[in-house]
Coordinates of C-alpha atoms and ligand atoms in Angstrom, one line a residue:
M44 CA 72.0 93.2 43.6
T45 CA 72.1 90.2 45.0
D46 CA 74.8 89.2 47.3
P47 CA 76.7 86.1 45.9
R48 CA 77.2 84.7 49.3
H49 CA 73.7 83.8 49.6
H50 CA 75.2 80.5 47.4
E51 CA 78.4 79.8 50.0
L52 CA 75.8 77.7 52.0
G53 CA 73.7 76.4 49.6
H54 CA 70.3 76.5 47.5
H55 CA 67.7 74.5 48.8
D56 CA 64.0 74.1 47.1
V57 CA 62.9 74.8 50.6
V58 CA 64.0 75.1 54.1
V59 CA 61.7 75.4 57.3
I60 CA 62.5 77.5 59.5
G61 CA 62.1 75.9 64.2
A62 CA 62.2 71.8 64.5
G63 CA 59.2 71.8 66.6
F64 CA 55.5 70.2 66.1
G65 CA 55.4 73.1 63.0
G66 CA 59.3 71.7 62.0
I67 CA 58.5 68.5 62.4
G68 CA 55.3 67.6 61.1
A69 CA 56.5 69.7 57.5
S70 CA 59.7 67.8 57.0
I71 CA 58.1 64.6 57.5
K72 CA 55.1 65.8 55.3
L73 CA 57.6 67.4 52.5
A74 CA 60.0 64.2 52.2
E75 CA 56.7 62.2 51.6
A76 CA 56.3 64.5 48.5
G77 CA 59.7 64.3 47.2
I78 CA 60.8 67.6 48.5
E79 CA 64.1 68.3 48.6
H80 CA 64.6 70.7 52.6
V81 CA 66.8 71.3 55.3
I82 CA 65.4 72.4 59.0
L83 CA 67.2 75.5 60.7
E84 CA 66.7 75.2 64.3
K85 CA 68.3 78.0 66.6
A86 CA 68.9 75.1 69.6
S87 CA 70.5 72.5 69.8
E88 CA 67.8 69.9 70.0
V89 CA 64.6 69.8 68.7
G90 CA 61.3 69.7 70.0
G91 CA 60.6 74.1 69.9
T92 CA 58.4 75.1 72.9
W93 CA 58.8 71.6 74.2
W94 CA 62.3 71.8 74.8
A95 CA 62.5 75.4 75.5
N96 CA 59.9 74.8 78.5
K97 CA 61.6 73.4 81.1
Y98 CA 59.6 74.5 84.2
P99 CA 58.7 72.3 86.9
G100 CA 55.4 70.9 86.5
C101 CA 55.4 71.9 82.5
R102 CA 52.5 69.4 81.1
C103 CA 50.0 70.3 78.4
D104 CA 46.6 70.7 79.2
V105 CA 45.3 68.9 75.7
P106 CA 45.0 64.7 76.5
S107 CA 48.0 63.2 74.9
H108 CA 45.6 61.1 72.4
L109 CA 44.7 64.3 70.6
Y110 CA 47.9 66.3 71.3
S111 CA 50.1 64.2 68.8
F112 CA 50.4 63.9 65.4
S113 CA 47.2 61.8 63.7
F114 CA 50.2 60.0 61.8
A115 CA 52.4 59.1 64.4
L116 CA 50.1 58.0 67.4
N117 CA 51.8 56.4 70.8
P118 CA 50.6 54.0 72.4
E119 CA 53.2 54.3 75.4
W120 CA 51.4 57.9 76.8
S121 CA 52.4 57.3 81.0
N122 CA 48.9 59.7 81.2
T123 CA 46.3 60.9 79.8
Y124 CA 47.6 64.9 79.9
S125 CA 51.8 64.5 79.1
L126 CA 54.2 66.0 81.3
Q127 CA 57.4 67.9 78.5
P128 CA 59.6 65.7 79.0
E129 CA 57.0 63.1 77.9
I130 CA 56.0 65.3 74.8
H131 CA 59.7 65.5 74.0
Q132 CA 60.7 62.5 74.1
Y133 CA 57.7 61.8 72.2
L134 CA 58.3 64.8 69.1
R135 CA 62.4 63.3 69.2
K136 CA 61.6 59.7 68.6
V137 CA 59.2 61.1 66.0
A138 CA 61.6 63.2 64.6
T139 CA 64.2 60.3 64.9
D140 CA 62.0 57.7 63.2
Y141 CA 60.8 59.5 60.1
G142 CA 64.6 60.7 59.4
V143 CA 63.8 64.0 59.9
I144 CA 67.1 64.0 62.3
E145 CA 69.3 64.3 59.5
R146 CA 67.6 67.3 57.9
V147 CA 68.1 69.3 60.7
R148 CA 70.8 72.1 61.2
F149 CA 70.9 72.9 64.9
D150 CA 72.6 76.0 67.1
T151 CA 71.0 78.2 63.3
E152 CA 69.5 81.0 63.7
V153 CA 68.3 82.4 60.9
T154 CA 68.7 85.9 61.5
A155 CA 67.4 87.7 58.6
A156 CA 65.1 86.6 55.0
R157 CA 64.6 88.8 52.3
W158 CA 62.6 87.7 48.9
D159 CA 64.4 88.6 45.4
D160 CA 62.1 89.3 42.7
T161 CA 65.2 88.7 40.8
T162 CA 66.3 85.9 41.1
K163 CA 62.8 84.8 42.7
R164 CA 64.2 83.0 45.7
W165 CA 64.2 83.6 49.8
L166 CA 67.8 85.1 50.7
L167 CA 68.9 84.1 54.1
D168 CA 71.4 85.2 56.9
T169 CA 71.8 82.6 59.3
T170 CA 74.3 82.5 61.9
A171 CA 75.8 79.7 60.5
G172 CA 76.4 82.1 57.7
P173 CA 73.7 83.0 54.2
M174 CA 71.8 80.4 52.0
S175 CA 69.0 80.5 49.6
A176 CA 65.0 79.0 49.0
D177 CA 63.0 78.7 46.8
A178 CA 60.1 78.5 49.4
L179 CA 60.5 79.5 53.0
I180 CA 58.3 77.5 55.9
S181 CA 58.3 79.3 58.8
A182 CA 57.4 76.8 61.9
H183 CA 59.2 79.7 64.3
G184 CA 56.3 78.9 66.8
F185 CA 53.8 81.7 68.2
L186 CA 54.0 80.8 72.1
S187 CA 58.6 81.5 71.6
E188 CA 59.3 84.8 72.4
P189 CA 59.1 85.5 76.5
A190 CA 57.6 88.6 77.6
V191 CA 59.2 90.4 79.8
P192 CA 57.9 93.3 81.3
H193 CA 59.7 96.1 82.8
F194 CA 59.9 97.0 86.4
D195 CA 61.5 99.8 87.5
G196 CA 64.5 98.7 89.8
I197 CA 64.6 95.9 87.6
E198 CA 68.0 96.2 86.6
S199 CA 69.8 96.4 90.2
F200 CA 67.4 93.6 92.3
T201 CA 69.8 91.3 93.8
G202 CA 67.8 88.4 93.2
Q203 CA 68.0 85.6 90.3
V204 CA 65.3 86.2 87.7
M205 CA 63.5 83.9 85.7
H206 CA 61.2 83.9 82.8
S207 CA 59.2 80.6 82.8
A208 CA 60.0 79.7 79.3
Q209 CA 64.6 80.4 80.1
W210 CA 63.9 77.9 83.6
D211 CA 67.4 77.6 85.1
P212 CA 67.0 74.1 86.1
S213 CA 70.0 75.2 88.0
Y214 CA 68.1 76.6 90.4
D215 CA 66.8 75.5 94.1
V216 CA 63.7 76.5 95.5
K217 CA 64.4 74.7 98.6
G218 CA 64.3 76.7 101.3
K219 CA 64.4 80.2 99.4
R220 CA 61.5 83.6 98.9
V221 CA 60.3 83.2 95.7
G222 CA 57.5 85.7 93.8
V223 CA 55.6 84.5 91.4
I224 CA 54.4 87.1 88.8
G225 CA 51.3 85.7 86.3
T226 CA 48.4 83.2 86.9
G227 CA 47.9 81.9 83.4
A228 CA 49.2 78.6 82.4
S229 CA 52.3 78.4 82.8
A230 CA 51.9 80.0 86.4
V231 CA 49.2 77.1 87.5
Q232 CA 51.7 74.5 87.1
I233 CA 54.7 76.3 88.4
V234 CA 53.3 77.4 91.6
P235 CA 51.8 73.9 92.8
R236 CA 55.2 72.5 91.8
I237 CA 57.8 75.1 94.7
Q238 CA 55.0 75.6 97.0
P239 CA 56.3 72.9 99.2
E240 CA 59.9 73.3 98.6
A241 CA 59.5 77.8 99.1
K242 CA 60.3 78.7 102.3
Q243 CA 57.8 81.9 101.7
L244 CA 55.9 82.3 98.5
Y245 CA 54.4 85.7 97.2
V246 CA 52.0 84.6 93.7
F247 CA 51.3 88.8 92.2
Q248 CA 48.5 88.2 90.7
R249 CA 46.7 91.2 88.4
T250 CA 43.7 89.2 86.8
A251 CA 42.4 85.8 88.3
A252 CA 41.7 82.8 86.3
W253 CA 39.1 80.3 85.7
I254 CA 40.8 77.6 86.9
L255 CA 38.8 73.8 86.3
P256 CA 39.2 71.1 87.8
H257 CA 41.7 68.4 86.3
R258 CA 40.8 65.2 84.9
G259 CA 44.1 63.6 84.5
R260 CA 45.1 59.8 85.2
P261 CA 48.0 58.1 84.7
I262 CA 47.2 55.5 81.4
R263 CA 46.9 51.8 83.1
S264 CA 49.3 49.1 81.5
W265 CA 46.3 47.0 80.3
E266 CA 45.2 50.2 78.2
H267 CA 49.1 50.2 76.4
A268 CA 49.2 46.8 75.8
A269 CA 45.2 47.2 73.7
Y270 CA 46.4 50.3 72.4
R271 CA 49.2 49.0 71.0
R272 CA 47.6 46.0 70.3
L273 CA 45.0 47.8 68.6
P274 CA 45.8 51.2 67.0
A275 CA 42.6 51.3 65.5
L276 CA 41.3 51.6 69.4
Q277 CA 43.5 54.6 70.1
R278 CA 42.4 56.2 67.0
L279 CA 39.0 56.1 68.5
V280 CA 40.0 57.1 72.0
R281 CA 41.5 60.4 70.1
A282 CA 38.2 61.1 68.1
L283 CA 36.1 61.0 71.1
V284 CA 38.4 63.5 72.6
Y285 CA 38.1 66.4 69.4
Y286 CA 34.9 66.1 68.6
R287 CA 33.7 66.1 72.9
N288 CA 36.1 69.4 72.6
E289 CA 34.0 70.5 69.4
F290 CA 30.6 70.2 70.0
L291 CA 30.9 70.5 73.8
I292 CA 33.5 73.5 74.4
L293 CA 33.3 75.6 71.3
P294 CA 29.9 76.7 70.8
A295 CA 30.1 78.0 74.0
L296 CA 33.1 79.5 73.2
L297 CA 32.3 81.0 69.8
R298 CA 29.3 82.5 70.7
S299 CA 29.8 83.4 74.5
K300 CA 26.7 81.5 75.4
R301 CA 26.0 78.3 77.3
L302 CA 29.1 79.5 80.2
D303 CA 27.3 78.9 82.8
L304 CA 27.9 75.5 83.5
I305 CA 32.0 76.4 82.9
R306 CA 31.2 79.0 85.6
K307 CA 29.6 77.4 87.8
M308 CA 32.2 73.8 87.7
A309 CA 35.1 76.5 88.1
L310 CA 32.9 78.4 91.1
D311 CA 32.7 74.5 92.6
H312 CA 35.7 73.7 92.2
L313 CA 37.2 77.5 94.1
E314 CA 34.8 76.7 97.2
A315 CA 36.0 73.4 97.9
Q316 CA 40.0 73.8 97.5
V317 CA 39.8 77.4 99.4
P318 CA 37.3 77.4 102.3
D319 CA 39.0 81.2 103.3
R320 CA 36.2 83.0 102.3
E321 CA 38.5 86.4 101.7
L322 CA 40.9 84.2 100.1
R323 CA 38.1 83.1 97.7
A324 CA 37.0 86.3 96.9
K325 CA 40.6 87.5 95.3
L326 CA 40.8 84.0 93.4
T327 CA 37.3 85.1 91.7
P328 CA 37.8 86.3 88.3
T329 CA 35.8 89.3 87.1
F330 CA 35.8 88.4 83.1
A331 CA 33.7 85.0 80.9
P332 CA 35.4 81.8 81.7
G333 CA 36.7 81.3 78.7
C334 CA 37.9 84.7 77.2
K335 CA 41.7 83.8 78.6
R336 CA 42.9 80.2 78.2
L337 CA 40.7 77.9 80.6
T338 CA 43.7 76.3 83.4
P339 CA 42.4 73.0 84.4
T340 CA 44.3 71.6 88.1
N341 CA 43.5 70.3 90.8
D342 CA 46.5 71.0 93.0
Y343 CA 47.0 75.5 92.1
L344 CA 44.5 76.5 94.8
P345 CA 45.9 74.5 97.4
A346 CA 49.2 76.0 96.9
I347 CA 47.7 79.6 97.1
A348 CA 45.8 78.4 100.0
A349 CA 49.6 77.4 101.7
A350 CA 50.5 78.4 105.2
N351 CA 53.3 79.8 103.2
T352 CA 51.8 81.3 100.1
E353 CA 50.7 84.9 100.3
L354 CA 49.0 85.8 97.4
V355 CA 49.3 89.4 96.3
T356 CA 46.9 91.3 94.7
E357 CA 48.2 95.2 94.5
G358 CA 50.0 96.2 91.7
I359 CA 53.6 95.7 91.7
T360 CA 55.4 99.2 91.4
G361 CA 58.8 98.1 91.5
L362 CA 61.9 96.6 92.4
R363 CA 64.4 97.9 95.0
G364 CA 67.7 95.5 95.8
D365 CA 66.4 92.7 97.3
E366 CA 63.0 93.7 97.7
I367 CA 59.9 94.0 96.0
V368 CA 57.1 96.9 96.3
T369 CA 54.1 97.0 95.7
A370 CA 51.3 99.7 94.8
D371 CA 50.0 99.8 98.4
G372 CA 53.9 100.7 99.8
V373 CA 54.5 96.8 100.9
A374 CA 57.9 96.0 100.3
R375 CA 58.9 91.8 100.4
K376 CA 61.9 90.1 100.2
L377 CA 62.6 87.9 97.7
D378 CA 66.0 85.8 96.6
V379 CA 64.2 84.5 93.0
L380 CA 61.6 86.2 91.5
I381 CA 59.7 84.0 88.6
L382 CA 57.9 85.5 85.3
A383 CA 54.9 83.2 84.0
T384 CA 54.1 86.7 82.4
G385 CA 53.8 84.5 78.8
F386 CA 55.0 85.4 75.3
R387 CA 55.0 87.8 72.9
V388 CA 52.3 87.1 70.3
T389 CA 51.1 89.7 68.5
D390 CA 53.7 91.2 68.6
N391 CA 56.1 88.4 68.3
T392 CA 59.5 90.2 66.5
F393 CA 60.1 86.8 64.1
P394 CA 58.3 88.8 61.6
A395 CA 60.6 91.8 61.5
R396 CA 63.4 89.1 59.6
I397 CA 61.1 88.6 57.4
T398 CA 61.3 91.3 54.3
G399 CA 58.8 91.1 51.2
R400 CA 58.6 91.8 47.9
H401 CA 58.0 95.6 48.3
G402 CA 61.0 96.4 50.5
R403 CA 58.7 95.9 54.3
T404 CA 58.9 93.6 57.0
L405 CA 56.1 91.3 58.0
R406 CA 55.9 93.2 60.7
E407 CA 56.3 96.2 59.6
V408 CA 53.0 95.5 57.3
W409 CA 51.0 93.9 60.3
D410 CA 52.1 96.8 62.5
S411 CA 50.4 99.4 60.0
A412 CA 47.5 97.2 60.0
S413 CA 47.1 93.7 62.2
M414 CA 48.8 90.5 62.1
G415 CA 46.9 88.4 59.4
G416 CA 47.0 86.4 56.5
Y417 CA 45.8 84.3 54.6
N418 CA 44.5 80.7 55.3
G419 CA 46.2 81.4 59.1
T420 CA 49.4 80.1 55.9
T421 CA 50.2 83.2 53.4
F422 CA 50.9 86.8 53.1
A423 CA 50.3 89.3 50.4
G424 CA 53.7 90.2 49.1
F425 CA 55.5 87.7 50.4
P426 CA 55.8 85.1 48.0
N427 CA 56.7 82.0 48.4
L428 CA 56.8 82.1 52.2
F429 CA 55.0 79.8 54.4
M430 CA 53.8 79.9 58.4
L431 CA 53.0 77.6 60.5
A432 CA 50.4 78.1 63.3
G433 CA 49.8 81.6 61.4
P434 CA 47.4 84.3 62.6
N435 CA 44.0 83.0 63.7
T436 CA 45.0 79.4 63.8
G437 CA 45.4 79.5 67.5
I438 CA 42.5 77.8 69.6
G439 CA 40.9 77.6 72.8
H440 CA 39.9 74.0 73.2
T441 CA 41.4 71.2 71.2
S442 CA 45.0 70.9 69.7
L443 CA 47.3 73.4 67.8
V444 CA 49.6 70.1 66.9
Y445 CA 45.8 69.1 64.7
M446 CA 45.8 72.7 63.2
I447 CA 49.6 72.6 62.6
E448 CA 48.6 68.9 60.4
A449 CA 45.4 70.7 58.6
Q450 CA 47.8 73.2 56.9
L451 CA 50.4 70.4 55.7
P452 CA 48.3 69.1 52.6
Y453 CA 47.9 72.8 52.0
V454 CA 52.4 74.0 51.7
V455 CA 52.7 70.6 50.1
G456 CA 50.1 71.4 47.5
A457 CA 51.8 74.6 46.8
L458 CA 55.1 73.5 46.6
R459 CA 54.3 70.2 44.1
H460 CA 52.1 73.5 41.8
L461 CA 56.0 75.6 42.4
K462 CA 57.6 72.2 41.0
E463 CA 55.5 70.7 39.2
R464 CA 54.5 73.7 37.3
N465 CA 57.0 75.6 36.3
V466 CA 56.0 78.7 39.0
V467 CA 58.3 80.5 40.1
A468 CA 56.4 82.8 42.6
L469 CA 53.2 82.9 44.4
D470 CA 51.5 85.4 46.3
V471 CA 48.1 85.7 47.9
R472 CA 45.5 88.3 45.7
P473 CA 45.3 91.1 48.4
D474 CA 41.4 90.8 48.0
V475 CA 41.3 87.6 48.7
Q476 CA 43.3 87.9 51.5
A477 CA 41.2 90.5 53.1
S478 CA 37.5 89.4 52.5
Y479 CA 39.3 85.9 54.4
N480 CA 40.6 87.9 57.3
E481 CA 36.4 89.6 57.5
M482 CA 35.3 86.2 57.3
I483 CA 37.8 85.7 60.2
Q484 CA 36.7 89.1 62.2
R485 CA 33.3 88.8 61.8
K486 CA 32.8 85.5 63.1
L487 CA 34.9 86.1 66.6
R488 CA 32.3 89.2 67.3
L489 CA 30.7 87.1 69.3
S490 CA 32.9 84.6 70.6
V491 CA 34.0 85.2 74.5
W492 CA 37.5 86.0 73.2
N493 CA 35.7 89.2 72.2
T494 CA 33.6 89.6 74.0
G495 CA 34.1 88.0 77.5
G496 CA 35.8 91.1 79.2
C497 CA 39.0 90.5 79.7
S498 CA 42.7 91.2 78.1
S499 CA 44.6 88.2 76.7
W500 CA 47.2 87.6 74.5
Y501 CA 44.7 86.5 72.1
L502 CA 43.7 90.6 71.5
D503 CA 46.1 93.2 69.9
K504 CA 47.1 96.6 70.6
L505 CA 44.3 98.1 68.9
G506 CA 42.0 95.3 70.5
R507 CA 41.9 93.1 67.3
N508 CA 41.7 88.8 67.6
S509 CA 44.3 88.1 65.5
T510 CA 45.5 84.7 66.8
I511 CA 41.6 82.4 67.3
W512 CA 40.6 80.4 64.0
P513 CA 36.7 81.0 64.8
D514 CA 34.8 78.0 63.6
Y515 CA 35.3 74.1 64.3
T516 CA 38.4 73.0 62.9
F517 CA 37.8 70.3 60.5
K518 CA 36.7 73.6 58.9
F519 CA 39.4 74.8 59.4
A520 CA 41.0 71.2 57.9
K521 CA 38.6 71.0 54.9
R522 CA 39.4 74.2 53.9
L523 CA 42.9 73.9 54.0
R524 CA 42.7 69.9 52.0
R525 CA 43.6 71.5 48.9
F526 CA 45.8 74.6 47.6
D527 CA 43.2 77.0 46.0
V528 CA 45.8 78.5 43.6
E529 CA 43.1 80.4 41.8
S530 CA 43.5 82.6 45.4
Y531 CA 47.0 83.3 43.7
Y532 CA 49.1 85.3 41.5
Q533 CA 51.7 83.5 39.6
E534 CA 54.8 83.8 37.9
V535 CA 56.1 81.3 35.8
A536 CA 60.1 80.5 34.9
P537 CA 61.4 82.0 32.0
S538 CA 63.1 80.1 30.0
V539 CA 66.7 81.1 31.4
A540 CA 66.6 79.6 34.9
P541 CA 67.2 82.0 38.1
A542 CA 70.4 81.3 39.3
E543 CA 72.0 81.4 35.7
L544 CA 70.2 85.1 35.4
V545 CA 72.1 86.0 38.6
Y546 CA 75.2 83.6 39.4
G547 CA 76.0 82.7 35.4
Ligands
N01_739 O1 51.2 83.5 79.9 P1 49.3 84.3 79.7 P2 51.2 81.9 80.6 N1 52.5 92.7 86.3 O2 50.2 85.4 79.2 C1 50.7 88.4 84.0 C2 50.4 78.2 76.3 N2 50.9 77.4 77.5 O3 52.7 81.6 79.9 O4 46.2 88.1 83.2 C3 51.8 91.9 86.6 O5 48.4 83.6 79.8 C4 49.3 88.3 83.2 O6 48.8 89.1 83.8 P3 47.1 89.6 82.9 C5 48.9 78.8 76.7 O7 48.7 78.8 75.2 C6 50.8 76.1 77.7 O8 50.9 81.5 81.7 O9 47.6 89.8 81.9 N3 51.3 90.7 86.3 C7 48.6 87.0 82.9 O10 48.6 86.2 84.6 C8 49.2 80.3 77.3 O11 48.0 80.7 77.4 C9 50.4 75.3 78.0 O12 46.5 90.6 83.4 C10 51.8 90.4 84.7 C11 50.6 86.0 82.9 O13 50.9 87.0 83.8 C12 49.8 80.6 77.1 O14 50.8 79.9 76.4 C13 51.1 75.7 79.1 C14 52.6 90.9 84.0 C15 50.5 85.9 81.9 O15 49.5 84.5 81.8 C16 50.4 81.3 78.0 O16 50.4 81.0 79.3 C17 51.9 76.8 80.0 C18 52.7 92.7 84.9 N4 53.8 93.4 84.2 C19 51.4 77.7 78.5 N5 52.7 90.7 82.6 C20 50.2 74.3 78.2 O17 49.4 73.4 78.5 C21 52.3 89.8 82.4 N6 51.7 89.6 83.4 C22 49.6 73.5 76.7

């Protein structure tokens, strides 16, 4: 029996979850197609990950011209690689210019979404009350849930603990004893910013990272003027960056070959920046470059080599009062512990809130096999659910915004089909989904992500790569240009409107 409360906050043709790149892009394309929708955002601001992550030095390591919507290029980027405040400002401007802001309900978190096979609707519980929708677009973001490791004694640690994605901007590291756990993309941006301020910095490294030279530079005022006057020029620069990444970087990552050039660049960079041979040895990775995300930076290694920094490679055994203790028994006193420990990706808990037609949550389905879907967008047994930046849409060489944008015509095509053909449920065929995932896994087999000898968030607990798209990204875009209804079971509306069936 359907809960009548689900009518209270109203019914929408489409509910979009999240107002980051995915939700904003979806809303723009839905509005263009004349599809009624609302966006539910748990924060009080748009931006998603680019609003949540405010740690010092937070910056995108993808060039700005590419890390933006193709239909809303920004001639004003101040740097070829933008800092977080500027990316957030960009997203806010796009959301305002395209009228997205008016469709966002802020401070509204979706706590549960359940497919109701009687009404052919998604019934949602939110922190602002219940509502319902014909279709759901989940743009909750796959790097949205901080991974917080447990250390013995952390509950009684007397210092402050901050995850990189939950930075407390009021905390001042000046003169403090700071510990940073992690050496990933977030840590290499944080460490150089806090090292000059801290009294003592300890960087706890479990795995050394491949650090490449950073090519960022300020964009000159004549370039701004040229991009303003000639948008085609900016599109050309964007295309050059895009095709360089596709044809120079991707083939090396896919076949785990020709990585020598990347390895040499990184080792030369290390040698030039760290004179101490012993420290260099500790900072030299033992896996293939690209297996984990490559991290370009010019100021991380000098910060590690600085006099007030100690690189600790012994494993952490626990915390005790104001101390962090390592396996060799050494205790170091800390005022603050920064967890740059990444995100829950393959074990993200948001899918546990989404229940499909057989009463199982998406999390349960994924836990019984592995995270997977069709075209990274739809899921058998979860009708009318579309996910942006879903399984195997991640990339290690280019912009995720490109992948999200590639999904939008597909989602809009499906929603148009629902509306125009009197269809109430579209459910991807399990055999189609299975053969799609076989194809993905086959293509990933020789890739550096699978064979490079590292453990990364790209792999799930079974060692299966359920995050990366293993081909040229323009092939993904081509695949999703048209909604392939033949891959779906569809149910046509009965002569009586679903709302009347339930509520009438
Ligand atoms: O997280 P990570 P991140 N004890 O998972 C260590 C995106 N991003 O936040 O390597 C000790 O990469 C862990 O050690 P190990 C980007 O897609 C983008 O840095 O597992 N150490 C590792 O060193 C990126 O890939 C930008 O041995 C522990 C680190 O913590 C993704 O976010 C900027 C530990 C986690 O590294 C995640 O990056 C920033 C433990 N118990 C982030 N647990 C852009 O510029 C974890 N670690 C676009």
